[in-house]
PDB file of C-alpha atoms and ligand atoms in Angstrom:
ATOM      1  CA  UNK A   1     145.081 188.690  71.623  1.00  0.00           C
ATOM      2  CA  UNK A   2     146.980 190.397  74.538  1.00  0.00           C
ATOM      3  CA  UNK A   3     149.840 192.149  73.012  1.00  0.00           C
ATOM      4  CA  UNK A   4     152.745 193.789  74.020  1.00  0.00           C
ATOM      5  CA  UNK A   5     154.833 196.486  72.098  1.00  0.00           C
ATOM      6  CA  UNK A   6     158.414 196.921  72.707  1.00  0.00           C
ATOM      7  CA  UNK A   7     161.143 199.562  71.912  1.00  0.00           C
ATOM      8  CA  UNK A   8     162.925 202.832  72.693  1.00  0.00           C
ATOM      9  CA  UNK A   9     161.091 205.915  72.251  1.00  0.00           C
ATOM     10  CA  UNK A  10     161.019 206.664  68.643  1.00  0.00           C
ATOM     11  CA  UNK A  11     161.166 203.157  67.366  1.00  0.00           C
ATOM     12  CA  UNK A  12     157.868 203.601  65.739  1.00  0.00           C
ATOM     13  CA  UNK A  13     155.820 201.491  67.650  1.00  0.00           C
ATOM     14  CA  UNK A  14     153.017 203.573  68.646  1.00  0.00           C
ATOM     15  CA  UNK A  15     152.610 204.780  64.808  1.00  0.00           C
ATOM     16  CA  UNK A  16     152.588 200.635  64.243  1.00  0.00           C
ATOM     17  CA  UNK A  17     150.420 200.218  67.164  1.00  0.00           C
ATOM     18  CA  UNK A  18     147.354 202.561  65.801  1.00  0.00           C
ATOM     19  CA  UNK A  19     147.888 201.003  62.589  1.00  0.00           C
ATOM     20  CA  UNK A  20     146.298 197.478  64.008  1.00  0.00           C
ATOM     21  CA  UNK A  21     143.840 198.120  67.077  1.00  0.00           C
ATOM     22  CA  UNK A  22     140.818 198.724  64.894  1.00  0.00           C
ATOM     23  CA  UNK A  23     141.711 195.635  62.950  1.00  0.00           C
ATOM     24  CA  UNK A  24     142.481 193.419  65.426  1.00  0.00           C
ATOM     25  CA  UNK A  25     139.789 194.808  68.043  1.00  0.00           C
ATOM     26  CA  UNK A  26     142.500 195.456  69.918  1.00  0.00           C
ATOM     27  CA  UNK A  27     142.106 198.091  72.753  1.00  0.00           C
ATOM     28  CA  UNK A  28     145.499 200.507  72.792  1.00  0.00           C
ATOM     29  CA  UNK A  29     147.175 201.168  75.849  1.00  0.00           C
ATOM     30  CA  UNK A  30     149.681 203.940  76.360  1.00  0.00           C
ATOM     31  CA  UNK A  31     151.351 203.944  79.424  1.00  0.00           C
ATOM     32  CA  UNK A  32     152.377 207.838  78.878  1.00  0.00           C
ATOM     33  CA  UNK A  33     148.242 208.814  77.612  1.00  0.00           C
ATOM     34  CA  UNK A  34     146.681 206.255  80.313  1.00  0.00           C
ATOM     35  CA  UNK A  35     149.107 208.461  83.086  1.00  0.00           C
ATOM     36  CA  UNK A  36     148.054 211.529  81.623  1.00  0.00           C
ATOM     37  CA  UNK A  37     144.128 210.559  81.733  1.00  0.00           C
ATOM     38  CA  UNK A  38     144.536 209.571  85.282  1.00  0.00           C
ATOM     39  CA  UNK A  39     146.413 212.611  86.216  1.00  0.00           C
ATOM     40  CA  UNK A  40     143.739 214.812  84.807  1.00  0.00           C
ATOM     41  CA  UNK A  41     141.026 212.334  86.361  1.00  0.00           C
ATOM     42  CA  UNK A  42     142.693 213.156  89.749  1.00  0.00           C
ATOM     43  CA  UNK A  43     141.812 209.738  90.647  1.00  0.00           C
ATOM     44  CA  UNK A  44     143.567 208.799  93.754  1.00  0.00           C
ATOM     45  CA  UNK A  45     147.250 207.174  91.706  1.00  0.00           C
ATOM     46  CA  UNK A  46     146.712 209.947  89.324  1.00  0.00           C
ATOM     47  CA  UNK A  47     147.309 212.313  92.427  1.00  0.00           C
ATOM     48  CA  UNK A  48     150.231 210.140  93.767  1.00  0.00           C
ATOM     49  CA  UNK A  49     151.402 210.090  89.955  1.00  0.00           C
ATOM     50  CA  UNK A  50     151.409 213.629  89.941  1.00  0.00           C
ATOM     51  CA  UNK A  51     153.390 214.084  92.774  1.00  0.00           C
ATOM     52  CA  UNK A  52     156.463 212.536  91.220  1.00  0.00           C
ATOM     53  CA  UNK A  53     155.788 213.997  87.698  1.00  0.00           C
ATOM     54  CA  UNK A  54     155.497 217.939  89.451  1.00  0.00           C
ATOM     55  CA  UNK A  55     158.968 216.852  91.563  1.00  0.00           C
ATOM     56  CA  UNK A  56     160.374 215.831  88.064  1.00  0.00           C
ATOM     57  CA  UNK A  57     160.604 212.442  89.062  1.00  0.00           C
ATOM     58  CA  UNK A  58     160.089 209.185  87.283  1.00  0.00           C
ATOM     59  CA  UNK A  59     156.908 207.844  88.497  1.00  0.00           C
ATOM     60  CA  UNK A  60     157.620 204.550  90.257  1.00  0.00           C
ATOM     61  CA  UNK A  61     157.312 201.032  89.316  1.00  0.00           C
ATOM     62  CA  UNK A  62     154.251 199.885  91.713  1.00  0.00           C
ATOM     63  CA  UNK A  63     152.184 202.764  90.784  1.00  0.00           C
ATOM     64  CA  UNK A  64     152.264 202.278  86.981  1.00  0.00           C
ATOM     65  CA  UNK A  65     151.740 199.226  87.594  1.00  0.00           C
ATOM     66  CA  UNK A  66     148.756 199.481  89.273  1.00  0.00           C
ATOM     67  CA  UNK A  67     147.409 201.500  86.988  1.00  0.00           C
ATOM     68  CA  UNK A  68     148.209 199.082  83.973  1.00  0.00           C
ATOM     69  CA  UNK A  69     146.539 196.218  85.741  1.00  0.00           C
ATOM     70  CA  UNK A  70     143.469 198.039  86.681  1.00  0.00           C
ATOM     71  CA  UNK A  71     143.101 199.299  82.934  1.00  0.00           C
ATOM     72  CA  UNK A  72     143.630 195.628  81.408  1.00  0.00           C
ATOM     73  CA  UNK A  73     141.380 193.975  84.013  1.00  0.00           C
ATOM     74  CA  UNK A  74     138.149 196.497  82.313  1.00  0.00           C
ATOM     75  CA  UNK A  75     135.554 195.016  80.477  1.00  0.00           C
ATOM     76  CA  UNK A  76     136.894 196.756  77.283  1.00  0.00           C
ATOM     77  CA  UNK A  77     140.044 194.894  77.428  1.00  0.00           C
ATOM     78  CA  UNK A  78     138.478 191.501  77.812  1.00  0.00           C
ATOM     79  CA  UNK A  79     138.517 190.914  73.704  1.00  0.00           C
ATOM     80  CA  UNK A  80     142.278 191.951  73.590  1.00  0.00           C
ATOM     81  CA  UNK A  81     144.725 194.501  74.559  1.00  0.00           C
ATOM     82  CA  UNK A  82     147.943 196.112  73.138  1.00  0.00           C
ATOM     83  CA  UNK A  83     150.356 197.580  75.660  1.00  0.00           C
ATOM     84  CA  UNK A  84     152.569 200.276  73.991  1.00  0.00           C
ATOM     85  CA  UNK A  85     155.812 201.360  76.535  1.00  0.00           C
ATOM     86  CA  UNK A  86     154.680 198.924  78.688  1.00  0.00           C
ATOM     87  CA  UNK A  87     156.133 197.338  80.497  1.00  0.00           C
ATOM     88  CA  UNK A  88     159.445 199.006  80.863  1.00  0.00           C
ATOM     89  CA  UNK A  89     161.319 197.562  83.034  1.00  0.00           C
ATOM     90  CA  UNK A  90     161.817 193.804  84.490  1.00  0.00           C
ATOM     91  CA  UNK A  91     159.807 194.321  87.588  1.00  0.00           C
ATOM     92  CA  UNK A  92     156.975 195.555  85.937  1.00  0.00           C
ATOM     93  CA  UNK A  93     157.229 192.760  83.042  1.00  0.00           C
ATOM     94  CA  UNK A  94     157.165 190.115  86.197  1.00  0.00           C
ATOM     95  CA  UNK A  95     154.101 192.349  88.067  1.00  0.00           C
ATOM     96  CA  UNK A  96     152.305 192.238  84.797  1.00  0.00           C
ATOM     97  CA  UNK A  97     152.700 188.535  84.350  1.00  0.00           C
ATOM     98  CA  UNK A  98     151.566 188.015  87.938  1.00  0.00           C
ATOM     99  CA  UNK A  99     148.487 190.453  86.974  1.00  0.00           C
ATOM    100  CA  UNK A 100     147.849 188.324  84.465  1.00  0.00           C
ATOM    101  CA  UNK A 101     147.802 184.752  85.349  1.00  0.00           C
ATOM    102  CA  UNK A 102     144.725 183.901  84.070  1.00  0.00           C
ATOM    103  CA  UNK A 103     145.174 185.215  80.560  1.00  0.00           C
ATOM    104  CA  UNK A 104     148.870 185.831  79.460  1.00  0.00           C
ATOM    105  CA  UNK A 105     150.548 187.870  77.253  1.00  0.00           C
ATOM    106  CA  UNK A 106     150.066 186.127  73.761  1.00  0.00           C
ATOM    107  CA  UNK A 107     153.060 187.850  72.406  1.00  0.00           C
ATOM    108  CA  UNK A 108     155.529 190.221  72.449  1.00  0.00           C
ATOM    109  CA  UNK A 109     157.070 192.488  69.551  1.00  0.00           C
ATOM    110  CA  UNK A 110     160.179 194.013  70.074  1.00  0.00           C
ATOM    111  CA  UNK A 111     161.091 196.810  67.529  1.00  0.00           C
ATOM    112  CA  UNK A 112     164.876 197.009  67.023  1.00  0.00           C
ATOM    113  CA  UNK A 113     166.081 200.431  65.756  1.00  0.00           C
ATOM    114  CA  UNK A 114     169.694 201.675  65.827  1.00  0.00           C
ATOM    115  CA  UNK A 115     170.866 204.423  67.809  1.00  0.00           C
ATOM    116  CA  UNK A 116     171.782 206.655  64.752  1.00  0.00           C
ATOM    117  CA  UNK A 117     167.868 206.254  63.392  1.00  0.00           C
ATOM    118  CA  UNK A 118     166.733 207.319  66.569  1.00  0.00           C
ATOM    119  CA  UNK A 119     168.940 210.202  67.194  1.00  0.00           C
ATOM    120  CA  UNK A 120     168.061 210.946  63.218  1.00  0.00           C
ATOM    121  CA  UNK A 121     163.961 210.432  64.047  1.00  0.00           C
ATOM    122  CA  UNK A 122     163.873 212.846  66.982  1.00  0.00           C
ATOM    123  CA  UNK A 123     166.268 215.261  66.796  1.00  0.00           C
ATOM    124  CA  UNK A 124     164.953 216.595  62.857  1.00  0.00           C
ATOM    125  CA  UNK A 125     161.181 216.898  64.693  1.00  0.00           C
ATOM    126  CA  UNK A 126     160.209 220.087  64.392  1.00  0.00           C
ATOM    127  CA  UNK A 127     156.717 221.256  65.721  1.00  0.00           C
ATOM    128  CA  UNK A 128     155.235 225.166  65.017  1.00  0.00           C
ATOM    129  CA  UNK A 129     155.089 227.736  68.146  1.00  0.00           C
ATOM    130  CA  UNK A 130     151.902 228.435  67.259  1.00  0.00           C
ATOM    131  CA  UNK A 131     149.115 225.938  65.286  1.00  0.00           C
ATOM    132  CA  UNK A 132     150.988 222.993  66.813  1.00  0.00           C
ATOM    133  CA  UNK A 133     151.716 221.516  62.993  1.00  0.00           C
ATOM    134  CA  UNK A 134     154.456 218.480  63.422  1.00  0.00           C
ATOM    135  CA  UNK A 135     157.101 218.329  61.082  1.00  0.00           C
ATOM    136  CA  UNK A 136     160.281 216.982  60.176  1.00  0.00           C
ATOM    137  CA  UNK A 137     163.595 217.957  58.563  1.00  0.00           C
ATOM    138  CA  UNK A 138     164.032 215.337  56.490  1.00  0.00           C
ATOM    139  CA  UNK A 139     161.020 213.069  56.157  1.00  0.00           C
ATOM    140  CA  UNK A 140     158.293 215.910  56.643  1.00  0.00           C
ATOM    141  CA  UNK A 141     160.243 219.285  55.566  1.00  0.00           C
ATOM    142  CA  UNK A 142     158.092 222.279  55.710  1.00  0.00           C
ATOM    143  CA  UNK A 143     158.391 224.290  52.021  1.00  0.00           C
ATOM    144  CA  UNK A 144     160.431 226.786  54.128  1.00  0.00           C
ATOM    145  CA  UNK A 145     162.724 225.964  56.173  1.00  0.00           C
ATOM    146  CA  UNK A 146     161.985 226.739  59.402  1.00  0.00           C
ATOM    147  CA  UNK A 147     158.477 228.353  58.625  1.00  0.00           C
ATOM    148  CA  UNK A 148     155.215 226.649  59.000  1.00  0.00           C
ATOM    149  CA  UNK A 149     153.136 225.741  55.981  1.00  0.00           C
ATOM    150  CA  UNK A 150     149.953 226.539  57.715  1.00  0.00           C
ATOM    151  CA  UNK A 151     150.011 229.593  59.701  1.00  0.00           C
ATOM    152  CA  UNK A 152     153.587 231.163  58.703  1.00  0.00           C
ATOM    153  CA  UNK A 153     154.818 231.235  62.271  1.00  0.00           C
ATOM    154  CA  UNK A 154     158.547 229.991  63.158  1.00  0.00           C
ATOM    155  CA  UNK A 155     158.993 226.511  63.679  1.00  0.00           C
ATOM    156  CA  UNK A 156     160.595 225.328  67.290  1.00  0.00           C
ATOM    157  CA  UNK A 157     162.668 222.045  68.424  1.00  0.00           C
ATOM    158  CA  UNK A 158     161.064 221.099  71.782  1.00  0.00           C
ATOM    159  CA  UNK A 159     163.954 220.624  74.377  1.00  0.00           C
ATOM    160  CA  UNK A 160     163.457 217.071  75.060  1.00  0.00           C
ATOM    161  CA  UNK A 161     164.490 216.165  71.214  1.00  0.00           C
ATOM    162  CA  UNK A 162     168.350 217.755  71.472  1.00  0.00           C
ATOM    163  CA  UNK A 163     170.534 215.351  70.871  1.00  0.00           C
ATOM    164  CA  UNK A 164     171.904 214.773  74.130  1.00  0.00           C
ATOM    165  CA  UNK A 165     168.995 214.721  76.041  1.00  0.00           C
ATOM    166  CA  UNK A 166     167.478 211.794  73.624  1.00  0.00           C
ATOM    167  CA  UNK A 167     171.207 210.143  73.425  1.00  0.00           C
ATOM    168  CA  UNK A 168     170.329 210.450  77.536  1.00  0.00           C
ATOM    169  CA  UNK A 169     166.993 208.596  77.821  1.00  0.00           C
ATOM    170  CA  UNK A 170     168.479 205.772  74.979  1.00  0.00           C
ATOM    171  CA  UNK A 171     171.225 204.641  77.109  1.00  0.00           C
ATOM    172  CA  UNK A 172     168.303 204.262  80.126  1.00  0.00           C
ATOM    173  CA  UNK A 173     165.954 202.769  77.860  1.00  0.00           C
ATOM    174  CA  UNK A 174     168.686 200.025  76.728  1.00  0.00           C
ATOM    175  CA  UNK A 175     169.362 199.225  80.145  1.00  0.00           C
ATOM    176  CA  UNK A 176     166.213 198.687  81.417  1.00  0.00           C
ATOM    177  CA  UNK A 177     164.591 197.405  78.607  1.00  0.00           C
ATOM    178  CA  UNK A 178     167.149 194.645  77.822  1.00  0.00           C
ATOM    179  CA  UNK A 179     166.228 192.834  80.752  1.00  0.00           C
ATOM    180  CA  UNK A 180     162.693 193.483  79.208  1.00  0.00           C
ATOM    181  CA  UNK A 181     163.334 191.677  76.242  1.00  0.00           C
ATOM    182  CA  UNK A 182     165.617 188.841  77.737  1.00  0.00           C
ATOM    183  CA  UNK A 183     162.836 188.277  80.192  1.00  0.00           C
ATOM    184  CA  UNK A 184     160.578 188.056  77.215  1.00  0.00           C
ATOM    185  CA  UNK A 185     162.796 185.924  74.964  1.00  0.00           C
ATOM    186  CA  UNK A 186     163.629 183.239  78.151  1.00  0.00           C
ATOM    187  CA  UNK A 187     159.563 182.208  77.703  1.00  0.00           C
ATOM    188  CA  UNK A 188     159.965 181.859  73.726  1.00  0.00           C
ATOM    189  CA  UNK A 189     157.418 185.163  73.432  1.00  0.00           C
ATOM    190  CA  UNK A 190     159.115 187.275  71.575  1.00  0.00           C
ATOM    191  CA  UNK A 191     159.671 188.383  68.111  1.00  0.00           C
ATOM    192  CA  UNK A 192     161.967 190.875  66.636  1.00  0.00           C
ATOM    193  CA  UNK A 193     161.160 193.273  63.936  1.00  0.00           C
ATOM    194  CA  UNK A 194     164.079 195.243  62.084  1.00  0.00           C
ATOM    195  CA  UNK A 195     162.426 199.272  62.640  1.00  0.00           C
ATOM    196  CA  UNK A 196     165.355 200.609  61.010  1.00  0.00           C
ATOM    197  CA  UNK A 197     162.985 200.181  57.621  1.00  0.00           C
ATOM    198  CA  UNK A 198     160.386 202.264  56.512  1.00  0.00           C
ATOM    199  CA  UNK A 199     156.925 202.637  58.274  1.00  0.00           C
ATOM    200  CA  UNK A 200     155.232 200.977  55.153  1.00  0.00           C
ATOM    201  CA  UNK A 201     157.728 197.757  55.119  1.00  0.00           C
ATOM    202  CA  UNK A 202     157.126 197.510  59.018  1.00  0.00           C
ATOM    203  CA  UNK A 203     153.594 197.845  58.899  1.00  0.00           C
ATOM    204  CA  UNK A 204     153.208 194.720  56.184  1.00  0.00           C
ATOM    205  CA  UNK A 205     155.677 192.464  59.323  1.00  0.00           C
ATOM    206  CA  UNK A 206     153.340 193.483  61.918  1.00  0.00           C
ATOM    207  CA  UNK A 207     150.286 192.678  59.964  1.00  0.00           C
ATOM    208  CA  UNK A 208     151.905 188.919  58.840  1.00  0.00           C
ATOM    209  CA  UNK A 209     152.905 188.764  62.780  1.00  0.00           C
ATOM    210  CA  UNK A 210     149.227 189.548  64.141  1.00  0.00           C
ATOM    211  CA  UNK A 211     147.115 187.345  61.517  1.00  0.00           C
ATOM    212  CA  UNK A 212     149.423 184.135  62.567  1.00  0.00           C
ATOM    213  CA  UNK A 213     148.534 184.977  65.755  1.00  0.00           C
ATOM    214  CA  UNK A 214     144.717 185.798  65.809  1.00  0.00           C
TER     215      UNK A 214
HETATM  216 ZN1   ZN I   1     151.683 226.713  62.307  1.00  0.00          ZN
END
């Protein structure tokens, strides 16, 4: 099964996507861990890679894409794959395709989420200044507010979650990703999940969604 995960940041989809690898034999590809891995590897995109991050720069279309194809063409990936934020855009959906003629995407999951459970999802995270502990307002409160169950220190919102600055990176991801989706739904290969629901109800979609397909 070659897989692809789809949906803004904070959608859920990575919590959904660890849910099923093991199960499925599925190997899990993050675009954001697989840049990070390369980055630290210093292998020759991760240096080019690192170039745009350090200039605060979106990393470009051809280089994640390179590095996506490379990753899904190793022998690990040959029993199935699940791409998670990739791909993002429509030239990397039609790269991908290209990358892999020989064995296709199988299917595509998109995970719908309104804006206002988004904005809701991110902006309560909370994470502690100093054990690292993740928590959130209302789904995760600590038993103080603003203290940290484990080590007592003050709890911190980082400054990518503020509200404007996620509001920010929604509006890009709907533009971008729309053409994602169409590009997706055009072939017949995609299905839509409702993620405004809870992690549980999502989980027991996903699961129905993978064992039709295996
Ligand atoms: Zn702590």
């Amino acid at each position: 099964m070659r897989l692809v995960f789809l949906g803004a940041p904070g959608a859920g989809k990575g919590t959904q996507a660890a849910k099923v690898v093991d199960e499925f034999g599925l190997v899990h590809v993050a675009t954001g861990d697989l840049l990070r891995a390369e980055v630290a590897a210093k292998s020759e995109l991760g240096v080019k890679a690192r170039a745009f991050m350090d200039a605060g720069r979106l990393v470009p279309d051809d280089l994640v894409v390179s590095m996506l194809t490379a990753r899904v063409a190793e022998d690990d990936c040959k029993s199935g794959f699940l791409l998670d934020g990739f791909p993002r855009t429509l030239p990397q959906a039609e790269e991908l395709d290209r990358a892999l003629v020989d064995h296709p995407v199988t299917r595509s999951l998109f995970f719908e989420v309104s804006d206002e459970q988004i904005v809701g999802r991110i902006t309560g995270r909370r994470t502690c200044s100093e054990c690292g502990a993740a928590y959130h307002v209302s789904a995760h409160p600590p038993k103080v507010e603003g203290v940290c169950d484990r080590c007592g220190k003050a709890l911190i919102q980082r400054q990518d979650d503020r509200e404007e600055l996620v509001k920010e990176r929604l509006a890009i991801f709907r533009d971008q990703t729309s053409a994602v989706v169409r590009y997706y739904k055009d072939k017949n290969m995609v299905t839509t999940i409702d993620a405004d629901r809870s992690v549980e109800a999502i989980s027991v979609e996903v699961h129905e969604i993978l064992r039709g397909l295996a």
